Every structure is written in C-alpha cells, then in structure tokens.
CSV table of C-alpha atoms in Angstrom, one decimal:
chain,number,residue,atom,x,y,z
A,92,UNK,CA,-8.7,-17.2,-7.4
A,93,UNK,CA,-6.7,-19.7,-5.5
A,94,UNK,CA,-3.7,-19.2,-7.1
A,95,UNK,CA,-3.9,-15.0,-6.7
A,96,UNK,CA,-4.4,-16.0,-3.1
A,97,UNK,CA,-1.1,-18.3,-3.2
A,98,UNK,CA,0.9,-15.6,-5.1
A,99,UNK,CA,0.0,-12.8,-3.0
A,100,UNK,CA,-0.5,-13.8,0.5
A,101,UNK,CA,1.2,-11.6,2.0
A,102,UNK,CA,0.0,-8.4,-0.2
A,103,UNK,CA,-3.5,-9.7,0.9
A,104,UNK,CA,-2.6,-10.1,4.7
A,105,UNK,CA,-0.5,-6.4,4.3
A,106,UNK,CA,-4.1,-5.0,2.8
A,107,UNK,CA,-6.2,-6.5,5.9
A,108,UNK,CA,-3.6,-4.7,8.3
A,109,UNK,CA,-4.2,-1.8,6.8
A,110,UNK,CA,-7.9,-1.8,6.9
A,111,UNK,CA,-7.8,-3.1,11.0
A,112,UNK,CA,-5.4,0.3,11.5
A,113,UNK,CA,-7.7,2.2,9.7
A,114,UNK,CA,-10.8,0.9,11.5
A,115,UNK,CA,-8.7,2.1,14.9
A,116,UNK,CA,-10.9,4.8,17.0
A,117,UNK,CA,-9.2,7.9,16.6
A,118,UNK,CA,-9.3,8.3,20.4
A,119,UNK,CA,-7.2,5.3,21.0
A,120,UNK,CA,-4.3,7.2,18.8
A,121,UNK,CA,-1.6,8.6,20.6
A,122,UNK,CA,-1.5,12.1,19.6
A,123,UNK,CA,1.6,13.3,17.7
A,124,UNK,CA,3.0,17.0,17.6
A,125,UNK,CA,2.3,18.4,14.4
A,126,UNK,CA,4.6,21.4,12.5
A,127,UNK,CA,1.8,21.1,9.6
A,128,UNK,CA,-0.2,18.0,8.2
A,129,UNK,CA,1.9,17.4,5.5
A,130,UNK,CA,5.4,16.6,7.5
A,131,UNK,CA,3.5,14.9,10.4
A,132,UNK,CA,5.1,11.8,11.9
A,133,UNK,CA,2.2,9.7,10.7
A,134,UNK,CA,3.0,10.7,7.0
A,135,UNK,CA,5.8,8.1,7.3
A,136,UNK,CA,3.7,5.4,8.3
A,137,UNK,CA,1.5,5.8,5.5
A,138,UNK,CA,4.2,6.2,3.0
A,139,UNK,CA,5.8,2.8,4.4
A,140,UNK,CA,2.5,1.2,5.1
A,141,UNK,CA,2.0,1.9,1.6
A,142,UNK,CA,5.6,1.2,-0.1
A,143,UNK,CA,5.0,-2.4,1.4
A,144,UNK,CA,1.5,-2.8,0.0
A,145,UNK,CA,2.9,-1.9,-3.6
A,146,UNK,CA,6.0,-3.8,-3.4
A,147,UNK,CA,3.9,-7.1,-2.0
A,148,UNK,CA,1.3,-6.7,-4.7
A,149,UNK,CA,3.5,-6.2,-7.6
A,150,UNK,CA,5.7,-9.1,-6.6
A,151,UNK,CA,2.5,-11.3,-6.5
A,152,UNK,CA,1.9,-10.6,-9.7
A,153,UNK,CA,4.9,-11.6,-11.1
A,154,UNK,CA,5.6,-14.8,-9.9
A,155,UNK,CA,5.3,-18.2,-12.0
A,156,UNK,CA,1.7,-19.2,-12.9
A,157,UNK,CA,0.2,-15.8,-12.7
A,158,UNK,CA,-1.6,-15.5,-16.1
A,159,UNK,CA,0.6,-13.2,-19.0
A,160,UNK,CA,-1.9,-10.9,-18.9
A,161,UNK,CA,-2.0,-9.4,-15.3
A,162,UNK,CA,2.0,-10.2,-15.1
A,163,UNK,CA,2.6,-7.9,-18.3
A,164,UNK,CA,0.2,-5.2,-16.9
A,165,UNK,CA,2.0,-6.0,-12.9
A,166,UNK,CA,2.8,-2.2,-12.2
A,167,UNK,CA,-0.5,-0.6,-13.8
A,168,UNK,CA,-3.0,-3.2,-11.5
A,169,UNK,CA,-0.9,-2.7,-8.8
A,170,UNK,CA,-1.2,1.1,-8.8
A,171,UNK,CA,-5.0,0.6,-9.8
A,172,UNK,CA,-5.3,-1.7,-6.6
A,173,UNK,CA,-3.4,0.3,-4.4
A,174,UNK,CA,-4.6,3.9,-5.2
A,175,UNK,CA,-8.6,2.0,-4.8
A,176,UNK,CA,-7.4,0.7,-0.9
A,177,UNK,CA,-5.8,4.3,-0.7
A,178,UNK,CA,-9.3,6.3,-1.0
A,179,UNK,CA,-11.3,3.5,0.4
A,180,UNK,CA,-9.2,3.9,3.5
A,181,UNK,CA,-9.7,7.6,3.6
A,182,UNK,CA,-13.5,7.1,3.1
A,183,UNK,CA,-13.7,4.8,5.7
A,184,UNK,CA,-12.2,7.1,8.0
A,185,UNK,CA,-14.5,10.0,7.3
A,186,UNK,CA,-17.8,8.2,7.3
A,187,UNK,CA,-17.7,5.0,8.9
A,188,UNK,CA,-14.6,5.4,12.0
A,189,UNK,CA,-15.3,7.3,15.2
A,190,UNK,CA,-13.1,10.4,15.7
A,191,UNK,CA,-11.4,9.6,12.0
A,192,UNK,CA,-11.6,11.8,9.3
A,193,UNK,CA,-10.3,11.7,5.8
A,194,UNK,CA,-7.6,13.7,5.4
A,195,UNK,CA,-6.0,14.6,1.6
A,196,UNK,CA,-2.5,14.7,2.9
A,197,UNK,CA,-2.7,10.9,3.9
A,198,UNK,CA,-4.1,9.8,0.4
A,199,UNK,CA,-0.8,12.4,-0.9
A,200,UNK,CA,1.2,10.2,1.4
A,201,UNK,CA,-0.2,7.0,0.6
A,202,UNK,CA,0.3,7.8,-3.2
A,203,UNK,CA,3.7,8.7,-2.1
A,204,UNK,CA,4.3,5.2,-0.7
A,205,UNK,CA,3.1,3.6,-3.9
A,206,UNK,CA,5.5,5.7,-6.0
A,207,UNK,CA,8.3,4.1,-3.0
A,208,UNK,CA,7.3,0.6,-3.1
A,209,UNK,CA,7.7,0.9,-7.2
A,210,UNK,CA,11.0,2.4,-7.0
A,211,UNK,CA,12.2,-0.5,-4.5
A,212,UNK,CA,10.4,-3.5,-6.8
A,213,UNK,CA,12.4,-1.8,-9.4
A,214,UNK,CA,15.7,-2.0,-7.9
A,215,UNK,CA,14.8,-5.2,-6.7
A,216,UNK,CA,13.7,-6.6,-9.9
A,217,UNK,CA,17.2,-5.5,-11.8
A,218,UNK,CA,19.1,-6.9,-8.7
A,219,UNK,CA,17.6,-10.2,-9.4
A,220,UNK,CA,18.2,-9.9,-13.0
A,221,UNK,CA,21.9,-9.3,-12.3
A,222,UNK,CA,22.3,-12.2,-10.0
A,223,UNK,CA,21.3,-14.3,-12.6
A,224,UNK,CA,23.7,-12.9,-15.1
C-alpha cells in the first residue's frame, strides 16, 4: 500500500479534488449559460478534470516497483478506477450534495476525459520511448 501511495500521489491527491468539488453546494456555483447540457461550459471541466485523473493514475502505475501485474494491466485498472470515481461522483451529487443532481451528460463527459487522458499517456508514453532511442 505504501508504495501505491508513493507511485501515485498525485492521482490520489487529483481524486480527493475531485470529491471536495463534487461535495460543493450547488448554490455556491456560479451559474453558467447553457445552449443544451451536453455543450455546457462545465463539460470541459469534467473532461479535463478527468483527462488528469487518467493520465496521473496510469502513470502511477507504471513506474518502477509497481508489481508486473497491475503495470501490464495499467490502462484496464485505470479505466476501472476512473469510471468507479466517475459514477460515484454523480451519485454523490444526487443523493448526498445539496442543490446537486446527477446528471448523465457529466458521467458522458467524464468518460470522455478518461478516453483524453489515455490518448495523452499514449503520446506521452511513445515520446519517452523515442527520447530514449
């Protein structure tokens, strides 16, 4: 356990920011102009918020000393982690948050941001291997 902790640090700080945002009062939220849900401005956040979370996570994984077994399966326990937080902050919202409520088209975005924060760890990952090249 302590060295998950050490390897992903900052995925684990980046999760607890997104459970203190999600646990804000929905009255303290500036309110946004909406076209329709899906393109509000608040999609973004959660698709970055996101994007980070993956990218931390799956770099955690992956550094030295993590076990073979969760670094060869990286991408799948990331998604499995980050889709969990995903619903868990949307249920949150809806049953335990004043003036929150769940909303499908966050958890759309959030999945969105996982899909991102692959895509970036990918490119990442291949710069790295061409540096070293």
């Amino acid at each position: 356990m302590k060295k998950f902790l050490q390897n992903n640090r900052w995925a684990v700080l980046w999760g607890l920011l997104i459970f203190v945002l999600t646990c804000v009062p929905g009255t303290v939220l500036p309110k946004l102009p909406s076209y329709i849900d899906l393109f509000q401005p608040d999609k973004l956040v959660h698709t970055f918020i996101f994007a980070v979370f993956f990218f931390l996570l799956v770099r955690g994984f992956r550094k030295k000393g993590t076990p073979a077994s969760v670094s060869r399966n990286a991408i799948i326990l990331t998604f499995l982690i980050s889709l969990g937080v995903a619903g868990l902050t949307e249920l949150l919202q809806e049953f335990v948050i004043p003036k929150r409520v769940a909303s499908p088209w966050d958890f759309i975005a959030n999945v969105a941001g996982c899909f991102l924060g692959w895509g970036v760890e990918g490119m990442w990952g291949r710069r790295e291997v061409e540096r070293k090249t």
